[in-house]
Coordinates of C-alpha atoms and ligand atoms in Angstrom, one line a residue:
M1 CA 10.9 -15.9 10.1
K2 CA 12.8 -13.6 12.5
F3 CA 12.9 -9.9 12.1
I4 CA 16.0 -7.7 12.6
E5 CA 16.5 -3.9 12.6
T6 CA 17.2 -1.9 9.5
R7 CA 19.5 0.6 11.4
G8 CA 21.2 -2.0 13.7
N9 CA 20.6 -2.5 17.4
D10 CA 20.9 0.1 20.1
G11 CA 21.4 -2.4 23.0
E12 CA 18.0 -1.6 24.4
H13 CA 15.7 -3.2 21.8
P14 CA 15.9 -7.0 21.5
Q15 CA 18.4 -8.3 18.9
S16 CA 15.6 -9.8 16.9
V17 CA 11.8 -10.2 17.2
T18 CA 9.1 -12.6 16.0
F19 CA 6.5 -11.7 13.4
S20 CA 3.9 -10.8 16.1
G21 CA 6.5 -8.7 17.9
A22 CA 7.3 -6.8 14.7
I23 CA 3.6 -6.1 14.0
L24 CA 2.6 -5.1 17.5
S25 CA 5.4 -2.6 17.9
P26 CA 6.8 -1.8 14.4
M27 CA 9.5 0.8 15.3
S28 CA 13.0 -0.5 16.0
S29 CA 16.3 1.0 17.2
F30 CA 17.4 4.4 16.0
G31 CA 14.1 5.1 14.3
G32 CA 14.4 2.1 12.0
L33 CA 12.0 -0.6 10.9
Y34 CA 11.9 -4.4 11.1
A35 CA 12.9 -6.5 8.1
P36 CA 13.2 -10.3 7.7
E37 CA 16.5 -11.9 8.7
T38 CA 16.2 -14.7 6.1
L39 CA 13.7 -15.4 3.3
P40 CA 12.3 -18.9 2.4
D41 CA 12.8 -20.3 -1.1
L42 CA 9.7 -20.0 -3.2
G43 CA 11.3 -20.8 -6.5
E44 CA 10.3 -23.2 -9.2
D45 CA 9.3 -26.1 -7.0
F46 CA 7.0 -24.0 -4.9
L47 CA 5.5 -22.4 -8.0
R48 CA 4.9 -25.7 -9.7
N49 CA 3.3 -27.1 -6.5
N50 CA 0.9 -24.1 -6.4
L51 CA -0.1 -24.0 -10.1
A52 CA -3.6 -25.3 -9.1
S53 CA -3.9 -23.4 -5.8
D54 CA -6.6 -20.8 -5.4
Y55 CA -5.7 -17.4 -3.8
K56 CA -6.3 -18.4 -0.2
T57 CA -4.4 -21.7 -0.6
L58 CA -1.5 -20.0 -2.2
A59 CA -1.5 -17.3 0.6
R60 CA -1.6 -20.1 3.3
N61 CA 1.3 -21.8 1.6
V62 CA 3.4 -18.6 1.4
L63 CA 2.7 -17.8 5.1
T64 CA 3.6 -21.4 6.1
A65 CA 6.9 -21.1 4.2
C66 CA 7.6 -17.9 6.1
A67 CA 7.1 -19.7 9.4
I68 CA 5.5 -16.9 11.3
D69 CA 4.4 -17.2 15.0
I70 CA 0.6 -17.0 14.3
E71 CA -1.7 -19.9 15.0
Q72 CA -3.1 -21.6 11.9
A73 CA -6.7 -20.9 13.0
A74 CA -5.9 -17.1 13.2
I75 CA -4.2 -17.2 9.8
D76 CA -7.2 -19.0 8.2
Q77 CA -9.6 -16.5 9.8
A78 CA -7.5 -13.7 8.4
L79 CA -7.5 -15.2 4.9
N80 CA -11.3 -15.6 5.1
T81 CA -11.5 -11.9 4.7
Y82 CA -10.9 -12.5 0.9
D83 CA -14.4 -14.1 0.9
H84 CA -15.8 -10.5 0.9
F85 CA -14.1 -9.7 -2.4
D86 CA -16.0 -9.7 -5.7
D87 CA -14.9 -13.2 -6.5
P88 CA -13.5 -15.1 -3.5
A89 CA -11.9 -17.7 -5.8
D90 CA -10.1 -15.0 -7.7
P91 CA -9.8 -11.8 -5.6
A92 CA -7.1 -10.3 -7.8
P93 CA -8.0 -11.0 -11.5
L94 CA -5.3 -10.7 -14.1
V95 CA -6.6 -9.1 -17.4
Q96 CA -4.8 -9.0 -20.7
V97 CA -4.9 -5.4 -22.0
R98 CA -2.3 -5.5 -24.8
D99 CA -0.1 -8.2 -26.4
D100 CA 2.3 -8.4 -23.6
L101 CA 0.7 -6.2 -20.9
Y102 CA -1.4 -7.8 -18.3
V103 CA -3.2 -5.9 -15.5
S104 CA -3.5 -7.4 -12.0
E105 CA -6.6 -5.8 -10.5
L106 CA -6.0 -5.3 -6.8
W107 CA -9.2 -3.3 -6.1
H108 CA -11.9 -5.9 -5.8
G109 CA -12.2 -5.6 -2.0
P110 CA -14.7 -3.6 0.1
T111 CA -13.2 -0.1 -0.3
R112 CA -12.3 -0.5 -4.0
A113 CA -8.5 0.2 -3.7
F114 CA -5.6 -2.1 -3.2
K115 CA -5.0 -1.3 0.4
D116 CA -7.7 -3.9 1.1
M117 CA -5.5 -6.7 -0.2
A118 CA -3.2 -6.4 2.8
L119 CA -5.3 -4.5 5.4
Q120 CA -8.2 -6.9 5.3
P121 CA -6.3 -9.9 6.6
F122 CA -3.9 -7.7 8.7
G123 CA -6.8 -6.3 10.7
S124 CA -8.0 -9.8 11.5
I125 CA -4.5 -10.9 12.7
L126 CA -3.9 -7.8 14.8
S127 CA -7.2 -8.2 16.6
S128 CA -6.6 -12.0 17.2
L129 CA -3.2 -11.3 18.7
A130 CA -4.6 -8.5 20.9
Q131 CA -7.4 -10.8 22.2
Q132 CA -5.0 -13.6 22.9
R133 CA -2.8 -11.4 24.9
G134 CA -5.7 -9.6 26.6
E135 CA -4.3 -6.3 25.4
N136 CA -6.0 -3.2 23.8
Y137 CA -4.6 -1.3 20.9
L138 CA -5.2 2.1 19.4
I139 CA -4.5 2.7 15.8
L140 CA -4.0 6.3 14.8
A141 CA -4.2 7.2 11.2
A142 CA -3.9 10.4 9.2
T143 CA -5.2 9.8 5.7
S144 CA -5.5 11.7 2.4
G145 CA -7.8 9.1 1.1
D146 CA -7.2 5.3 0.7
T147 CA -5.6 4.0 3.9
G148 CA -8.3 5.6 6.1
P149 CA -11.3 3.8 4.5
A150 CA -9.4 0.5 4.3
A151 CA -8.3 0.7 8.0
L152 CA -11.8 1.6 9.2
E153 CA -13.3 -1.2 7.2
T154 CA -11.0 -3.9 8.4
F155 CA -11.1 -2.9 12.1
K156 CA -14.8 -2.1 12.4
N157 CA -16.5 -4.0 15.3
R158 CA -13.3 -6.0 16.0
D159 CA -12.4 -6.7 19.6
N160 CA -9.5 -5.1 21.4
V161 CA -8.7 -2.6 18.7
R162 CA -9.9 1.0 18.3
V163 CA -9.2 3.3 15.3
A164 CA -9.0 7.1 15.3
C165 CA -8.7 8.4 11.7
L166 CA -8.0 12.0 10.8
Y167 CA -8.7 13.4 7.3
P168 CA -8.5 16.9 5.8
D169 CA -12.0 18.1 5.4
G170 CA -12.4 19.0 1.7
G171 CA -9.0 17.3 0.9
T172 CA -10.4 13.9 -0.2
S173 CA -12.7 12.8 -3.0
D174 CA -16.4 12.5 -2.1
V175 CA -16.3 8.7 -2.3
Q176 CA -13.3 8.6 0.0
R177 CA -14.9 10.9 2.5
L178 CA -18.2 9.1 2.4
Q179 CA -16.4 5.7 2.9
M180 CA -15.1 7.1 6.2
V181 CA -18.0 9.2 7.6
T182 CA -20.6 6.5 7.0
E183 CA -18.7 3.9 9.0
D184 CA -20.7 3.4 12.1
A185 CA -19.1 1.2 14.8
P186 CA -18.4 2.0 18.5
N187 CA -14.6 1.3 18.1
L188 CA -14.2 3.8 15.3
K189 CA -13.7 7.6 15.4
V190 CA -13.4 9.6 12.2
I191 CA -12.3 13.3 12.6
G192 CA -12.3 15.9 9.9
I193 CA -9.7 18.6 10.3
H194 CA -10.1 22.2 9.0
G195 CA -6.9 22.2 6.9
A196 CA -4.8 20.1 4.5
F197 CA -3.4 16.5 4.8
D198 CA -0.1 17.9 6.3
D199 CA -2.2 19.6 9.1
A200 CA -3.8 16.3 9.9
Q201 CA -0.4 14.5 9.9
N202 CA 1.3 17.2 12.0
A203 CA -1.6 17.1 14.5
L204 CA -1.1 13.4 14.8
K205 CA 2.6 13.8 15.4
L206 CA 1.9 16.5 18.1
L207 CA -0.5 14.1 19.8
L208 CA 2.0 11.3 19.8
G209 CA 4.4 13.6 21.6
S210 CA 1.9 14.8 24.2
P211 CA 2.6 13.8 27.8
A212 CA -1.1 14.0 28.8
F213 CA -2.0 11.7 25.9
K214 CA 0.7 9.2 27.0
T215 CA -0.4 9.2 30.6
R216 CA -4.0 8.6 29.6
L217 CA -3.1 5.6 27.4
Q218 CA -1.1 4.1 30.2
E219 CA -3.9 4.6 32.7
K220 CA -6.3 2.9 30.4
N221 CA -3.7 0.2 29.5
I222 CA -4.0 0.9 25.7
H223 CA -1.0 0.3 23.4
L224 CA -0.4 2.2 20.2
S225 CA 0.3 0.4 16.9
A226 CA 0.4 1.5 13.3
A227 CA -1.5 0.4 10.2
N228 CA 0.6 2.1 7.6
S229 CA 3.0 0.1 5.5
V230 CA 5.9 0.4 7.9
N231 CA 4.1 -2.5 9.5
F232 CA 5.4 -5.8 8.2
G233 CA 2.0 -7.3 8.9
R234 CA 0.9 -5.6 5.8
I235 CA 3.9 -6.4 3.6
I236 CA 3.7 -10.1 4.1
F237 CA 0.3 -10.2 2.5
Q238 CA 1.7 -8.1 -0.4
L239 CA 4.0 -11.0 -1.4
V240 CA 1.1 -13.1 -2.3
Y241 CA -0.5 -11.3 -5.2
H242 CA 2.8 -10.9 -7.0
I243 CA 3.2 -14.7 -7.0
Y244 CA -0.5 -15.2 -7.7
S245 CA -0.3 -12.9 -10.8
Y246 CA 2.7 -14.8 -12.1
L247 CA 0.9 -18.1 -11.7
E248 CA -2.1 -16.6 -13.5
L249 CA 0.2 -15.8 -16.5
V250 CA 1.2 -19.5 -16.6
R251 CA -2.4 -20.7 -16.2
Q252 CA -3.4 -18.4 -19.0
H253 CA -0.7 -19.9 -21.2
A254 CA 1.0 -16.5 -21.6
I255 CA 4.3 -17.8 -20.3
E256 CA 6.0 -21.0 -19.4
L257 CA 6.8 -21.6 -15.7
G258 CA 10.3 -20.2 -15.2
E259 CA 10.0 -17.5 -17.8
K260 CA 10.9 -14.0 -16.6
V261 CA 8.4 -11.1 -16.4
Y262 CA 8.5 -7.4 -15.5
L263 CA 6.5 -6.2 -12.5
D264 CA 5.3 -2.6 -13.1
V265 CA 4.2 -0.9 -9.8
P266 CA 2.6 2.5 -9.2
S267 CA 4.6 3.5 -6.2
G268 CA 4.2 5.8 -3.2
N269 CA 5.4 4.4 0.1
F270 CA 6.9 1.4 -1.8
G271 CA 5.0 -1.3 0.1
N272 CA 3.7 -2.8 -3.2
A273 CA 7.1 -2.7 -4.8
L274 CA 8.8 -4.1 -1.7
G275 CA 6.4 -7.1 -1.8
G276 CA 7.6 -7.7 -5.4
Y277 CA 11.2 -7.3 -4.4
Y278 CA 10.9 -10.0 -1.7
A279 CA 9.0 -12.3 -4.0
M280 CA 11.8 -11.9 -6.5
K281 CA 14.4 -12.7 -3.9
M282 CA 12.4 -15.7 -2.9
G283 CA 12.7 -17.0 -6.4
L284 CA 9.9 -15.6 -8.5
P285 CA 11.3 -15.2 -12.1
V286 CA 11.3 -11.5 -12.4
E287 CA 13.5 -9.6 -14.9
K288 CA 13.1 -6.2 -13.3
I289 CA 10.6 -4.3 -11.1
L290 CA 9.5 -1.1 -12.9
I291 CA 8.9 1.8 -10.4
A292 CA 6.2 4.1 -11.8
S293 CA 5.8 7.6 -10.2
N294 CA 3.8 10.8 -10.9
Q295 CA 5.4 14.2 -10.9
N296 CA 6.5 13.6 -7.3
N297 CA 9.4 11.7 -8.9
V298 CA 11.9 11.3 -6.0
L299 CA 11.9 7.5 -6.7
T300 CA 12.7 8.0 -10.4
H301 CA 15.9 10.0 -9.5
W302 CA 16.8 7.5 -6.8
V303 CA 16.8 4.6 -9.2
N304 CA 18.2 6.4 -12.2
E305 CA 20.9 8.5 -10.5
G306 CA 21.3 6.9 -7.1
V307 CA 20.4 10.2 -5.4
Y308 CA 17.6 10.5 -2.9
D309 CA 17.0 14.3 -2.7
L310 CA 14.3 16.1 -0.6
R311 CA 16.0 19.5 -0.7
D312 CA 13.7 22.2 -2.0
S313 CA 11.1 19.7 -3.0
T314 CA 7.5 20.2 -1.9
V315 CA 4.7 17.8 -2.7
T316 CA 2.9 18.6 -6.0
P317 CA -0.8 17.7 -5.9
T318 CA -1.5 15.4 -8.8
T319 CA -4.4 13.3 -10.2
S320 CA -2.8 10.2 -8.6
P321 CA -2.9 11.5 -5.0
A322 CA -2.1 8.2 -3.3
M323 CA 1.4 8.5 -4.9
D324 CA 2.0 12.2 -3.8
I325 CA 4.7 11.1 -1.5
L326 CA 8.3 12.3 -1.2
K327 CA 9.7 10.3 1.7
S328 CA 8.9 6.8 0.8
S329 CA 9.2 4.7 4.0
N330 CA 9.8 1.2 2.6
V331 CA 12.9 2.3 0.6
E332 CA 14.7 1.8 3.9
R333 CA 14.0 -1.9 3.8
I334 CA 15.6 -2.1 0.3
L335 CA 18.7 -0.3 1.5
F336 CA 19.0 -2.6 4.4
D337 CA 18.5 -5.7 2.3
M338 CA 21.1 -4.6 -0.3
F339 CA 23.6 -2.7 1.7
G340 CA 23.3 -3.7 5.4
A341 CA 22.3 -2.1 8.6
E342 CA 25.4 0.1 9.1
R343 CA 25.1 1.7 5.7
T344 CA 21.3 2.1 6.0
R345 CA 21.7 3.9 9.3
E346 CA 24.3 6.3 7.7
L347 CA 22.1 7.0 4.7
M348 CA 18.9 7.5 6.7
R349 CA 20.8 9.9 9.1
Q350 CA 22.0 11.9 6.1
L351 CA 18.4 12.0 4.8
D352 CA 17.1 13.2 8.2
Q353 CA 19.8 15.8 8.7
Q354 CA 20.8 17.0 5.2
H355 CA 17.7 15.9 3.3
H356 CA 19.6 14.0 0.7
Y357 CA 22.0 11.2 0.2
T358 CA 24.0 9.8 -2.8
L359 CA 24.7 6.1 -3.3
T360 CA 28.1 5.0 -4.6
Q361 CA 28.4 4.0 -8.3
R362 CA 28.5 0.4 -7.3
E363 CA 25.4 0.7 -5.1
T364 CA 23.5 2.5 -7.8
A365 CA 24.5 -0.3 -10.2
S366 CA 23.1 -2.9 -7.8
L367 CA 19.9 -1.0 -7.5
Q368 CA 19.6 -0.8 -11.2
S369 CA 20.1 -4.5 -11.6
I370 CA 16.7 -4.9 -9.9
F371 CA 14.7 -1.7 -10.6
S372 CA 14.0 0.6 -13.5
A373 CA 12.0 3.8 -13.0
D374 CA 10.1 6.6 -14.8
Y375 CA 7.4 9.1 -14.0
C376 CA 4.3 10.1 -15.7
S377 CA 2.8 13.6 -15.8
D378 CA -1.0 14.2 -15.3
E379 CA -1.3 15.1 -19.0
E380 CA 0.4 11.9 -20.1
G381 CA -1.7 9.9 -17.6
K382 CA -4.9 11.4 -19.0
R383 CA -3.8 10.3 -22.5
Y384 CA -3.1 6.7 -21.4
I385 CA -6.6 6.6 -19.7
Q386 CA -8.3 7.8 -22.8
Q387 CA -6.3 5.6 -25.3
T388 CA -6.7 2.6 -23.2
F389 CA -10.4 3.2 -22.8
E390 CA -10.7 3.4 -26.6
N391 CA -9.0 0.0 -26.7
G392 CA -11.6 -1.4 -24.3
Y393 CA -10.1 -1.1 -20.9
L394 CA -11.1 1.4 -18.2
M395 CA -8.4 2.3 -15.6
D396 CA -7.7 4.8 -12.9
P397 CA -5.0 7.5 -12.8
H398 CA -2.6 5.5 -10.5
T399 CA -2.7 2.5 -12.8
A400 CA -2.1 4.9 -15.8
T401 CA 1.4 5.9 -14.5
C402 CA 2.5 2.3 -15.1
F403 CA 1.9 2.6 -18.8
K404 CA 4.6 5.2 -19.1
A405 CA 7.1 2.9 -17.4
W406 CA 5.9 0.0 -19.6
E407 CA 6.8 2.1 -22.7
T408 CA 10.1 3.5 -21.5
C409 CA 11.7 1.1 -19.0
R410 CA 11.8 -2.3 -20.6
D411 CA 14.8 -3.5 -22.6
Q412 CA 13.4 -6.9 -23.4
P413 CA 10.1 -8.0 -25.0
L414 CA 8.9 -9.9 -21.9
K415 CA 5.4 -10.1 -20.5
T416 CA 4.6 -7.3 -18.0
I417 CA 2.3 -7.3 -15.0
V418 CA 0.9 -3.8 -14.3
Y419 CA -0.6 -3.5 -10.9
S420 CA -3.9 -1.6 -10.9
T421 CA -4.4 -0.1 -7.4
A422 CA -7.8 1.6 -7.6
E423 CA -11.1 1.1 -9.2
W424 CA -12.4 3.8 -11.6
T425 CA -15.0 4.7 -9.0
K426 CA -12.4 6.2 -6.6
F427 CA -11.0 8.9 -8.9
S428 CA -13.9 9.4 -11.2
P429 CA -13.7 13.2 -11.9
T430 CA -10.2 12.7 -13.4
I431 CA -11.3 9.7 -15.5
A432 CA -14.5 11.5 -16.8
N433 CA -12.3 14.4 -17.7
A434 CA -9.9 12.2 -19.6
L435 CA -12.7 10.5 -21.5
T436 CA -14.8 13.6 -22.4
G437 CA -13.0 16.7 -21.3
E438 CA -15.9 17.4 -18.8
I439 CA -15.0 19.0 -15.5
D440 CA -17.1 17.6 -12.7
T441 CA -16.8 18.9 -9.2
H442 CA -18.8 16.1 -7.7
D443 CA -18.0 12.4 -7.9
L444 CA -21.6 11.4 -8.5
D445 CA -21.8 13.3 -11.8
A446 CA -18.5 11.8 -13.0
L447 CA -19.6 8.3 -11.9
K448 CA -22.8 8.5 -13.8
S449 CA -21.0 9.8 -16.9
I450 CA -18.4 7.1 -16.9
A451 CA -21.0 4.4 -16.2
A452 CA -23.0 5.6 -19.2
Q453 CA -20.0 5.7 -21.6
A454 CA -18.5 2.4 -20.5
N455 CA -21.9 0.8 -20.3
I456 CA -21.2 -0.6 -16.8
A457 CA -23.0 -0.2 -13.5
I458 CA -21.7 1.8 -10.5
P459 CA -20.9 -1.0 -8.0
P460 CA -23.4 -1.3 -5.2
M461 CA -21.0 -0.5 -2.4
V462 CA -20.1 2.8 -4.1
E463 CA -23.7 3.7 -5.1
E464 CA -24.9 3.0 -1.5
L465 CA -22.5 5.5 0.0
F466 CA -24.6 8.4 -1.4
H467 CA -27.7 7.2 0.5
K468 CA -26.2 6.0 3.8
P469 CA -26.6 8.2 6.9
I470 CA -23.5 10.2 8.0
A471 CA -22.4 8.5 11.3
Q472 CA -19.2 10.5 11.9
K473 CA -19.9 14.2 12.1
T474 CA -16.9 15.6 13.9
V475 CA -15.1 18.3 12.0
I476 CA -12.8 20.4 14.2
N477 CA -9.7 22.6 14.4
K478 CA -6.5 20.8 14.8
A479 CA -6.0 22.4 18.3
D480 CA -9.0 20.4 19.5
I481 CA -7.8 16.9 18.4
E482 CA -6.3 15.8 21.6
K483 CA -9.4 16.5 23.6
E484 CA -11.6 14.8 21.0
I485 CA -9.5 11.6 20.9
L486 CA -9.2 11.4 24.7
A487 CA -13.0 11.7 24.9
F488 CA -13.2 8.8 22.4
L489 CA -11.0 6.6 24.6
D490 CA -13.3 7.1 27.6
Ligands
PLP1 C1 -1.4 3.3 -1.5 C2 -1.6 3.5 -3.0 C3 -0.5 3.5 -3.9 C4 0.9 3.4 -3.5 O1 1.3 2.2 -3.0 P1 2.6 2.0 -2.1 O2 2.6 0.6 -1.6 O3 2.5 3.0 -1.0 O4 3.8 2.3 -3.0 C5 -0.8 3.5 -5.3 N1 -2.1 3.6 -5.7 C6 -3.2 3.7 -4.8 C7 -4.5 3.8 -5.4 C8 -2.9 3.6 -3.4 O5 -4.0 3.6 -2.6

C-alpha cells in the first residue's frame, strides 16, 4: 500500500510514501493528510477464508493484504498487545441488544475506551520503527480525556519514544485524570494546565511554532510525530474490528455471509467511521454507515445538506465529550477518496478561509449513497441509557447517540452494528444520573451506585486508580509549558 496526499503534491514532498513514511511524518503537502492510493479486495473470498480466524489472525491477514512495509515480527509484536484485553481471543465482543441491533464493544482494553483498539498496536509499531532507524520521537498530545490515557498506556516504558500529554486540570472526569496522573514511567510527562481544553490545545500549537523549541529538538535529534487519528497508523487497525464484527454476525447465525448490514458509529474526528468506509470499499457488505453525533452536529448537516459550516458555531459541552468536535479531521480523507485531491484542496481552503463549504448536489448525493446521519441530544441520550438498562444492557453516553441514528436513519430492516466506544466506568456520573436521577460530583460515588444497581463489579483497573500513588504532579499555567517540556527532554 502506497500513500498519496489528500491536497495534491507541492513539488517538495515526495509523490508518494510508504506506510512507515506516512506514520512517522503524517502531514503532507498544503497541510493535507496521507491516504491510501489503492485498496486491496477483502470481499466475499477473504471473508469466507476468515470465518474461523480469531481477532489477531484476522488482523494479521488484513495487514498482509494491505502490503505495508513493516516486518512480520514487528506486526506480530504489535498484535500481541491484544493479549492484554479482557479476553485475548475475543477483544471486541459483539452483543445482541435488540432483535436487529448488535453492539460491538470496543472498550475491553487497558484504558476502557475504544482508543486502545488502535493505539495499543500503533504504539508498538511506532517504537519498533524508531528503534530500527535509531531515531527518537516525541509525541505531544493535548487531551480532554480519552486519547491521553490511551497514548500514555501504549507508549509507557517503550524505547525511543517519549510522550508529553497536556490536559485541562478540572476539565476531565476523575477516572480519566487518574488514568493519566498515576502513569509512572521515565518516558512520560503529564501536565495539567490551569484552563480549559482549548487552552491546552492552543498552548501546544504555540509550542510547535516556537523557534527555541525547534532548535532544542534538533540539538537533541528528536523528531516530532502525532498520535491522533490523522495518523494512518491508527486507521489501519480500525479496519479490523468492522470486519471482525461482521464475521461475528455470521458466526452467531444472525446473517448469511454476503448479507448487507448497517454500521452505526458515534463520531468525533471520524477515525472510526473512516475505518468502516475503507472496509466497505474493500468489499465488506455494508448497506450504509450511520453517523451518530451529539448536539455538536456539524457532521449531521454535512451528510444531510452537503454543507460543512463552522461559522458562528462554538463547541457545546455535552455528556458525550469525546464527540464534542466541530472540525473533524478524517472527513478530509473521505472528500479525497470520493472527489479527488484538487477538489479536496479547494474545499479545505474554503473551510480554512471562509469557515464553510457547500458540496454540489451531485457530490451530496454520492455522500448520501454511503452515509446517513442524525444527532442525539443529552436528554435523548439519557433516555436511551435508561430504557436500554431496563432491557438489560448498560451503556455509556457515546454509545447512546447511536440508538437515535438506529431509529431514524435506516430505511431497510437490516441488522445493525452499533459501536460502543467507552465502558460505563468512564462516564459514570452521567449514567448514574440517567438510571436514578442522582447528581454525583465524584466518579467514585457514581461507580458504586451503578455497580450496585447493575449487580456488577467495578473492574479492577478502574478500582485500583483510586488507590494508586499520584506520579505526575505538575499543574501549571500555560505560559510555563515550554520550559516544563524542555526540562523533560533533558
Ligand atoms: C474518540 C472517541 C469517539 C470518537 O471517535 P472518532 O474516531 O474520533 O470519530 C467516540 N467515543 C469515545 C468514547 C471516544 O473516545
